[in-house]
PDB file of C-alpha atoms in Angstrom:
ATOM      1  CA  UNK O  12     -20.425   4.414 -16.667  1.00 88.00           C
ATOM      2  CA  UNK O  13     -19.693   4.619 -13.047  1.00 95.00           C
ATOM      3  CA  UNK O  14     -21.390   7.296 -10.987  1.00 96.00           C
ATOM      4  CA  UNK O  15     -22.511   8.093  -7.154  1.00 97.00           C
ATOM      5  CA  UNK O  16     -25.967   9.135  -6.368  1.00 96.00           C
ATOM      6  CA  UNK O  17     -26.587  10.188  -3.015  1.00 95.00           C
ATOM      7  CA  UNK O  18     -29.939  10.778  -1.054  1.00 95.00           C
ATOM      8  CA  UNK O  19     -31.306  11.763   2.190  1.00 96.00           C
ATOM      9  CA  UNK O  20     -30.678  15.717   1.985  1.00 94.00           C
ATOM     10  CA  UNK O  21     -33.208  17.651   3.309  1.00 97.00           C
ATOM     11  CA  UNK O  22     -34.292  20.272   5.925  1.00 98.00           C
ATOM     12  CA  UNK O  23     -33.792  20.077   9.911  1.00 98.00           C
ATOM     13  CA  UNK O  24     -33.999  22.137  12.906  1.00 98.00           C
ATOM     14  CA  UNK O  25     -30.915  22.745  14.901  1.00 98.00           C
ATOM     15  CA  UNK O  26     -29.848  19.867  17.144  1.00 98.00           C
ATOM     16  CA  UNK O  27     -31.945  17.515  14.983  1.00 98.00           C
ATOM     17  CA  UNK O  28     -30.091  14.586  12.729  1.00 98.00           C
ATOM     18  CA  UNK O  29     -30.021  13.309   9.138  1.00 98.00           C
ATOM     19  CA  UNK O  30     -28.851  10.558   7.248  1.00 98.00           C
ATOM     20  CA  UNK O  31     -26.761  11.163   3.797  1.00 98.00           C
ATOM     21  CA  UNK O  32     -26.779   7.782   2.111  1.00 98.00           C
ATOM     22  CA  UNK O  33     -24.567   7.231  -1.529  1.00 98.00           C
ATOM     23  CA  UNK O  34     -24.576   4.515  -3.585  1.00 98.00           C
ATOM     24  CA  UNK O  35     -22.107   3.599  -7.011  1.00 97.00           C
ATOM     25  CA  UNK O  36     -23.454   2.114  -9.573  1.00 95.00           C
ATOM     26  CA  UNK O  37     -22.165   0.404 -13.207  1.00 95.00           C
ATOM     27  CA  UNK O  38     -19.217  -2.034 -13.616  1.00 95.00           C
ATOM     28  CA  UNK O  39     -17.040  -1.124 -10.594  1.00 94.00           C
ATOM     29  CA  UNK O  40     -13.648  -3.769  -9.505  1.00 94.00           C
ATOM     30  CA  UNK O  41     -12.562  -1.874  -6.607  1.00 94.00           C
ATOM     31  CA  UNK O  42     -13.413   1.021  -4.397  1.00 97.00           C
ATOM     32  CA  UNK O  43     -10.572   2.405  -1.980  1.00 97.00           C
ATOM     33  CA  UNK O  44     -11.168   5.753   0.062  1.00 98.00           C
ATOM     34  CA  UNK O  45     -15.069   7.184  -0.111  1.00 98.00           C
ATOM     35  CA  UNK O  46     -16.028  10.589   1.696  1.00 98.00           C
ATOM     36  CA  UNK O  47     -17.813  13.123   2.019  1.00 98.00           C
ATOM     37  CA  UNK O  48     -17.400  16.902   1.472  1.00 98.00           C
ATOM     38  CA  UNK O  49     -19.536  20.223   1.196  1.00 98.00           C
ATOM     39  CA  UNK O  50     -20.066  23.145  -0.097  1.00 98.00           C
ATOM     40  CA  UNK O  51     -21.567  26.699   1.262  1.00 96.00           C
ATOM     41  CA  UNK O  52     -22.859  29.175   0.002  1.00 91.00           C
ATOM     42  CA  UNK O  53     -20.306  31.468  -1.231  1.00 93.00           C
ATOM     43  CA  UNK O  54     -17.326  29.176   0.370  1.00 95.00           C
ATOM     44  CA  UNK O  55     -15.235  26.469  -1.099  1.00 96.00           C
ATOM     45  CA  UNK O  56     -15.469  23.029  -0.619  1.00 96.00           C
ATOM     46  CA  UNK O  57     -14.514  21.229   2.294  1.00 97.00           C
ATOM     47  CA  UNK O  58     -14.040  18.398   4.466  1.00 98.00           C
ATOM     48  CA  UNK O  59     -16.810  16.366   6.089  1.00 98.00           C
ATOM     49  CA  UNK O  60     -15.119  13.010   6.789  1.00 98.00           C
ATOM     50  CA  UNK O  61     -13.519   9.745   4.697  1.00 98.00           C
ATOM     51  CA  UNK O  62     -13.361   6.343   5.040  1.00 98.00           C
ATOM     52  CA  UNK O  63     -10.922   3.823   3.856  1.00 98.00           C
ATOM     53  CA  UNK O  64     -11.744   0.501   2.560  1.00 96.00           C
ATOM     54  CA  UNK O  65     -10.683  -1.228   5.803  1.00 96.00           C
ATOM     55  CA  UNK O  66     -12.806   1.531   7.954  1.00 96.00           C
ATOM     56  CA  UNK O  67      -9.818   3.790   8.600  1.00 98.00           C
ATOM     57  CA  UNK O  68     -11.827   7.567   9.246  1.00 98.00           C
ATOM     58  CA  UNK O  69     -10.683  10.549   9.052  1.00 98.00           C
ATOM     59  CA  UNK O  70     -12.908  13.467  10.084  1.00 98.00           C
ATOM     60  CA  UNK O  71     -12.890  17.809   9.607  1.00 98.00           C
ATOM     61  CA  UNK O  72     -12.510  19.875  12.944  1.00 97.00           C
ATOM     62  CA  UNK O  73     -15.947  21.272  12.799  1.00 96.00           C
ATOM     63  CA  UNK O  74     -17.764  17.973  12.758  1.00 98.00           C
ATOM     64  CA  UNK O  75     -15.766  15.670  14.786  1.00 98.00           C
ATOM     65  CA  UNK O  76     -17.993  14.376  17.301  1.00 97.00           C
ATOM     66  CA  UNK O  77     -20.998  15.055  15.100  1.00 98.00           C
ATOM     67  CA  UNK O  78     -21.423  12.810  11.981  1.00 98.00           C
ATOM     68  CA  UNK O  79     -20.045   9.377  11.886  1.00 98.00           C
ATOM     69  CA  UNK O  80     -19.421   8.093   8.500  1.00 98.00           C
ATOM     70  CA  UNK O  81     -19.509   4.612   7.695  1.00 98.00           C
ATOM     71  CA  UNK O  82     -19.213   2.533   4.624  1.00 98.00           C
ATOM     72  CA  UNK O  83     -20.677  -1.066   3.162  1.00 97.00           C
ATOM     73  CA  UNK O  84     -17.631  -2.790   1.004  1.00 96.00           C
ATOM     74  CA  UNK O  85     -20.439  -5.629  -0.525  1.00 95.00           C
ATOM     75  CA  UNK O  86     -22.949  -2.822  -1.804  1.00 96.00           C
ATOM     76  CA  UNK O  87     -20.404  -0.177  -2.142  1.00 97.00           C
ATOM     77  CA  UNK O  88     -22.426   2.166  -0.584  1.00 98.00           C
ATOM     78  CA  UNK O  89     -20.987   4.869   2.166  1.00 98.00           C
ATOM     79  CA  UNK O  90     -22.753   7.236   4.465  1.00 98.00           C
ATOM     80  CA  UNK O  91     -23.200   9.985   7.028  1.00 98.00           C
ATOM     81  CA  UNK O  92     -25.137   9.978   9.923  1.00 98.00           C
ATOM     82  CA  UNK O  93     -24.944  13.936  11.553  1.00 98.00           C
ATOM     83  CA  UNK O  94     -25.980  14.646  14.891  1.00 98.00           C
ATOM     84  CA  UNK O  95     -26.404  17.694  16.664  1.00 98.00           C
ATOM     85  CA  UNK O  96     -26.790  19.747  13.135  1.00 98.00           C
ATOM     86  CA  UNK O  97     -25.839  23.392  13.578  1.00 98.00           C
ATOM     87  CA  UNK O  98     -27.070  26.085  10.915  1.00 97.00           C
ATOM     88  CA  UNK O  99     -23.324  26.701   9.704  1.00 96.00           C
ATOM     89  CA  UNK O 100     -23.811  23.171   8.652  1.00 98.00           C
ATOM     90  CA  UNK O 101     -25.952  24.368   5.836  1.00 98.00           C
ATOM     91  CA  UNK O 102     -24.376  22.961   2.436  1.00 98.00           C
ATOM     92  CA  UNK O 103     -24.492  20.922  -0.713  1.00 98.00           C
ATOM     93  CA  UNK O 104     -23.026  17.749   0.551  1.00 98.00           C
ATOM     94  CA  UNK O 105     -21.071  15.951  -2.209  1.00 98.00           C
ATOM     95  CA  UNK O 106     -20.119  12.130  -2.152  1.00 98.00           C
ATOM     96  CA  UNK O 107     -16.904  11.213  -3.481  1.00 98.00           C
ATOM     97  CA  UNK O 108     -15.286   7.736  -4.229  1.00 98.00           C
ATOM     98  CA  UNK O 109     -11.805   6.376  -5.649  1.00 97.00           C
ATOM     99  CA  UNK O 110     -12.869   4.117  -8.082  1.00 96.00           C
ATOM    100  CA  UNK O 111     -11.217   1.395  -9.886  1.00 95.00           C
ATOM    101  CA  UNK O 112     -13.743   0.342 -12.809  1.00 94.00           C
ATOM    102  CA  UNK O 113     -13.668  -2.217 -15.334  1.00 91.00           C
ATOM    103  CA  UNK O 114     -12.701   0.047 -17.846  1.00 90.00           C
ATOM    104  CA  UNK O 115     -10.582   1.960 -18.400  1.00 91.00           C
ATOM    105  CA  UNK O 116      -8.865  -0.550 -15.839  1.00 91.00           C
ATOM    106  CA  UNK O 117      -7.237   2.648 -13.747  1.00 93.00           C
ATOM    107  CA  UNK O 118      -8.792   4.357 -10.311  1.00 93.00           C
ATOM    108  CA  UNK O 119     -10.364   7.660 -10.864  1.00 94.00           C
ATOM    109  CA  UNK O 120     -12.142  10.293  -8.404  1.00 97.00           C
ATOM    110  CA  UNK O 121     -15.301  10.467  -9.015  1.00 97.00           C
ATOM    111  CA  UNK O 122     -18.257  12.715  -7.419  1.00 98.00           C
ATOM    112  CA  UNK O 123     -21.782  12.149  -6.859  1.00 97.00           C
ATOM    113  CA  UNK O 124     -24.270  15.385  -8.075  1.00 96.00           C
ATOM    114  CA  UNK O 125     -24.457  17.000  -4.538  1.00 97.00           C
ATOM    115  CA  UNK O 126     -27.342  16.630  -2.153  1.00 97.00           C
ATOM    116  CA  UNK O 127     -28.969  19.892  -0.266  1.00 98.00           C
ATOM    117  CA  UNK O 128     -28.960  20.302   3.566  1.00 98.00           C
ATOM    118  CA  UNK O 129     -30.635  22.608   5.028  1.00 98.00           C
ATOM    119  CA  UNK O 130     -30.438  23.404   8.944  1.00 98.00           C
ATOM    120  CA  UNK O 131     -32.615  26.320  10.328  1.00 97.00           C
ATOM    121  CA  UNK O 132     -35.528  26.591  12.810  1.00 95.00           C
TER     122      UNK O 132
END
């Protein structure tokens, strides 16, 4: 069964940094766009940033500048590094992939559990 387990959530004063690492596991052929989104409290989910298979990024408005996401094709991992962390950046942060696995031999989205950050003084 393929799934994404991420890591590195956590709590940090404003203007400090974090790293969100995510990793897929079980029999995986292909991965093509990962990313990253979140979730606030009471809000929908959103945006953080992808990354294509060949390193094409695409970022949201409010953290352009901020987090750089980057990817590792061999260990089909992904992450987020996140600079200059504001409090309204305060969410679950959810991994996402689009995975081709070895069965059933079609790509599906699939989502990691959601890891907690937490930015306040």
């Amino acid at each position: 069964q393929v799934q994404l387990v991420e890591s590195g959530g956590g709590l940090v004063q404003p203007g400090g940094s974090l790293r969100l690492s995510c990793a897929a596991s079980g029999s995986i052929v292909s991965i093509n766009t990962m990313g990253w989104y979140r979730q606030a409290p009471g809000k929908g989910r959103e945006l953080v940033a992808t990354i294509t298979r060949g390193g094409g990024t695409n970022y949201g408005d409010s953290v352009k500048g901020r987090f750089t996401i980057s990817r590792d094709n061999a260990k089909n991992t992904v992450s987020l590094e996140m600079n200059s962390l504001k409090p309204e950046d305060t969410a679950v942060y959810y991994c996402n992939g689009n995975i081709l696995p070895t069965t059933p031999y079609r790509y599906r989205e699939v989502w990691g559990q959601g890891t907690l950050v937490t930015v306040s003084s």
